[in-house]
CSV table of C-alpha atoms in Angstrom, one decimal:
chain,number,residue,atom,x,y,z
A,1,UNK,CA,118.0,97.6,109.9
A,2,UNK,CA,120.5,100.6,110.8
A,3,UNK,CA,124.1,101.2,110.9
A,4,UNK,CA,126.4,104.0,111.5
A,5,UNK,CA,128.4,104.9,108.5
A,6,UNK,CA,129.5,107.4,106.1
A,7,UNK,CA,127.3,107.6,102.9
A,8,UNK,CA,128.1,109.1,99.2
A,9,UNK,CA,127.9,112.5,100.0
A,10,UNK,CA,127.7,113.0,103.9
A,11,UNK,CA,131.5,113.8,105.5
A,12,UNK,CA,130.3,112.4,108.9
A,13,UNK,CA,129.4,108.7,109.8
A,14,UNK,CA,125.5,108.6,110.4
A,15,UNK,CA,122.4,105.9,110.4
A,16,UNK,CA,122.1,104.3,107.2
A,17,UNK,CA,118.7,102.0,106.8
A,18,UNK,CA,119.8,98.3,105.8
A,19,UNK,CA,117.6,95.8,103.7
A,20,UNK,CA,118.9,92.7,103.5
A,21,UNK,CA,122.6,93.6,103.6
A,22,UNK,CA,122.2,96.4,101.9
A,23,UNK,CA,121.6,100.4,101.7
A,24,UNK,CA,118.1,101.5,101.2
A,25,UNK,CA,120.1,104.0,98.7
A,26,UNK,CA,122.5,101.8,97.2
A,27,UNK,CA,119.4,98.7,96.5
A,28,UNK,CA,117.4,101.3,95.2
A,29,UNK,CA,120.1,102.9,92.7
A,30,UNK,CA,121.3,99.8,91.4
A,31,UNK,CA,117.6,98.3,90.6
A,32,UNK,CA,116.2,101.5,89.7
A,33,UNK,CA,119.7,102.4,87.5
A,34,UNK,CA,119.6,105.6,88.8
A,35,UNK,CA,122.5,106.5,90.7
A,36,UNK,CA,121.2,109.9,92.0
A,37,UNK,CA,119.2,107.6,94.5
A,38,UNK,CA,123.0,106.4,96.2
A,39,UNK,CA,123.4,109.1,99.0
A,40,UNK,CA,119.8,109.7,100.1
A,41,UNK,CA,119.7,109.4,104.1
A,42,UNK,CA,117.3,108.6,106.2
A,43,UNK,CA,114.3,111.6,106.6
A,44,UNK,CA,113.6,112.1,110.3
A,45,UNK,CA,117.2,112.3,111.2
A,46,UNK,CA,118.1,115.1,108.3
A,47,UNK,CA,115.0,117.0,108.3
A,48,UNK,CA,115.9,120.5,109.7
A,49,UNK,CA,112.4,122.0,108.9
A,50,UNK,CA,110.6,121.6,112.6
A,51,UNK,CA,107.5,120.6,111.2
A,52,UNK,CA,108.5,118.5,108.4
A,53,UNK,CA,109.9,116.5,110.9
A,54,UNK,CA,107.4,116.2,113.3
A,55,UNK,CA,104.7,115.3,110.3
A,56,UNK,CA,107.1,112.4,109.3
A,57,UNK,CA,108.1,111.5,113.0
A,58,UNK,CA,104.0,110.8,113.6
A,59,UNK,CA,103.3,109.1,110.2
A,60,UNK,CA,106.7,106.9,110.6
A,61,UNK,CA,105.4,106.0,114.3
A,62,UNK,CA,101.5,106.0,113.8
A,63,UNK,CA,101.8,102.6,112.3
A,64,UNK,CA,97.9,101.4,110.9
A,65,UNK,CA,96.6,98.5,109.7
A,66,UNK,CA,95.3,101.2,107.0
A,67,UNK,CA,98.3,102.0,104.0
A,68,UNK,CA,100.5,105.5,104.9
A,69,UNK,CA,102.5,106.9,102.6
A,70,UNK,CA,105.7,108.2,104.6
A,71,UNK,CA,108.8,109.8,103.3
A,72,UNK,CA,111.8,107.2,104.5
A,73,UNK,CA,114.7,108.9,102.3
A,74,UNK,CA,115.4,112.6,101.4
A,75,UNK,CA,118.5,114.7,100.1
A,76,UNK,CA,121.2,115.3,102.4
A,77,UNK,CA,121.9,118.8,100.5
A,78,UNK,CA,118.5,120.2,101.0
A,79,UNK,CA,117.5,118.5,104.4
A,80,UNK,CA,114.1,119.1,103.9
A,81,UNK,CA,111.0,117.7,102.2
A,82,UNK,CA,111.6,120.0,98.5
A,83,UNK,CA,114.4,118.0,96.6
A,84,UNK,CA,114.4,114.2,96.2
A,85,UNK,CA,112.7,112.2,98.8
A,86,UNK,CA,111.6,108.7,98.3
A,87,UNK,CA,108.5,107.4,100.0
A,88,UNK,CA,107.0,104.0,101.1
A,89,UNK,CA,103.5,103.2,101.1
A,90,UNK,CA,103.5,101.6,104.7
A,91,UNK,CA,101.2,99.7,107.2
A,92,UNK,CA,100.9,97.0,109.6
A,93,UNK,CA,99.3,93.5,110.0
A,94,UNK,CA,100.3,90.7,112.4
A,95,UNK,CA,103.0,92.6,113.9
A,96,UNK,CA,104.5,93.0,110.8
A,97,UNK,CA,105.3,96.0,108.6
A,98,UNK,CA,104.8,95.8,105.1
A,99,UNK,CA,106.4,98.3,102.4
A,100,UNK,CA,104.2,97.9,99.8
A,101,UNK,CA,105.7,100.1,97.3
A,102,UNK,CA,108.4,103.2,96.8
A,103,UNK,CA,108.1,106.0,94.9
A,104,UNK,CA,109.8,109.1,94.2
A,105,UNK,CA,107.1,112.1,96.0
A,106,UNK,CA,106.6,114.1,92.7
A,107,UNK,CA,103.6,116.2,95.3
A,108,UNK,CA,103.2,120.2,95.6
A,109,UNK,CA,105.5,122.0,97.9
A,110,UNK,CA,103.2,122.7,100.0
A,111,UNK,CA,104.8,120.4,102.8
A,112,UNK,CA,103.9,118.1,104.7
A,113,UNK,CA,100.3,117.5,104.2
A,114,UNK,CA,100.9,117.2,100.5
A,115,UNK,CA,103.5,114.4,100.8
A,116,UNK,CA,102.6,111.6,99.0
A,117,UNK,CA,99.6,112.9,97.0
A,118,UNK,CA,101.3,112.3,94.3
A,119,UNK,CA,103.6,109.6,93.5
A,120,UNK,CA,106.0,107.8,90.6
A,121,UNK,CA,105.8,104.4,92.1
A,122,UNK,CA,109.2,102.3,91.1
A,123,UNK,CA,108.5,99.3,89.4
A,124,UNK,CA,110.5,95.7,89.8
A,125,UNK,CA,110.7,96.3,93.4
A,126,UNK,CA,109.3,93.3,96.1
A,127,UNK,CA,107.3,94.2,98.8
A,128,UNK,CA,109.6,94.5,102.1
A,129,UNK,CA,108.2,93.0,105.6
A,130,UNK,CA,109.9,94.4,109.3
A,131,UNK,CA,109.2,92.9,112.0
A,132,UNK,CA,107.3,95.7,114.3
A,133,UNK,CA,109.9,95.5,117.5
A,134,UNK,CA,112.8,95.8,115.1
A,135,UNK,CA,111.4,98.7,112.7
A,136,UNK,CA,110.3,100.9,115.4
A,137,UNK,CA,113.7,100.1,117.3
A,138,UNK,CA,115.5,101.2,114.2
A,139,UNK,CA,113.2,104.6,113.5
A,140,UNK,CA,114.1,105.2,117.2
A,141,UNK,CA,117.9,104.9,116.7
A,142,UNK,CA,117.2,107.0,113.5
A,143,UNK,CA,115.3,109.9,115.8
A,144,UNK,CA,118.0,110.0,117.9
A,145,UNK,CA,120.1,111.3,115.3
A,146,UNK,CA,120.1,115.1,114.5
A,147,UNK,CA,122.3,116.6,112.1
């Protein structure tokens, strides 16, 4: 679900979340057509505000069979929860991890607690399914990561 690599507009290699072969970013860009979604990196490992990233740290790792809605992608330029961040309505069943839908956070900034109050859904996307030892392996590698 993660590898280390350079993205559209970080200098440095870092942890870049893989679908299917492919950049979170780079599937969303080309199905959405909006290529101001290529470069977006994952949230925990970019997010310099202290409690922005703790908030997303405990909603990425609180997993629930009840839907979450957690920030997975921001802008590397910002590094915080104010600019672009993309979010995934999440939760759990079977040891499985659905991503029901992802949406661009259009929600006050009056971070965290407003994330995901309110939302522009995408359209034309499937929802994703993780296998629970594999998505919180890869959120782990993605913690380790500090920038």
């Amino acid at each position: 679900m993660v590898k280390k690599e350079r993205s559209r507009w970080s200098v440095e290699p870092h942890l870049v979340i893989y679908i299917d072969g492919h950049t979170l970013d780079g599937m969303l860009a080309k199905i959405l057509k909006n290529d101001d979604l290529h470069g977006l990196v994952p949230s925990i490992s970019w997010l310099q505000d202290e409690r922005e990233r703790n908030y997303t740290i405990q909603k990425i790792f609180s997993l629930k069979d009840t839907k979450e809605i957690i920030p997975v992608l921001v802008c590397p330029d910002d590094e915080d929860l104010s600019c672009t961040v993309i979010v995934a309505e999440v939760h759990v069943e079977n040891d499985v991890v659905y991503w029901s839908r992802l949406g661009l956070d259009e929600s006050p900034n009056e971070f965290p607690q407003t994330i995901g109050n309110k939302v522009s859904w995408f359209k034309g996307l499937p929802v994703y399914l993780f296998d629970i030892k594999q998505y919180k392996e890869s959120w782990k590698q993605i913690k380790s990561e500090e920038y």
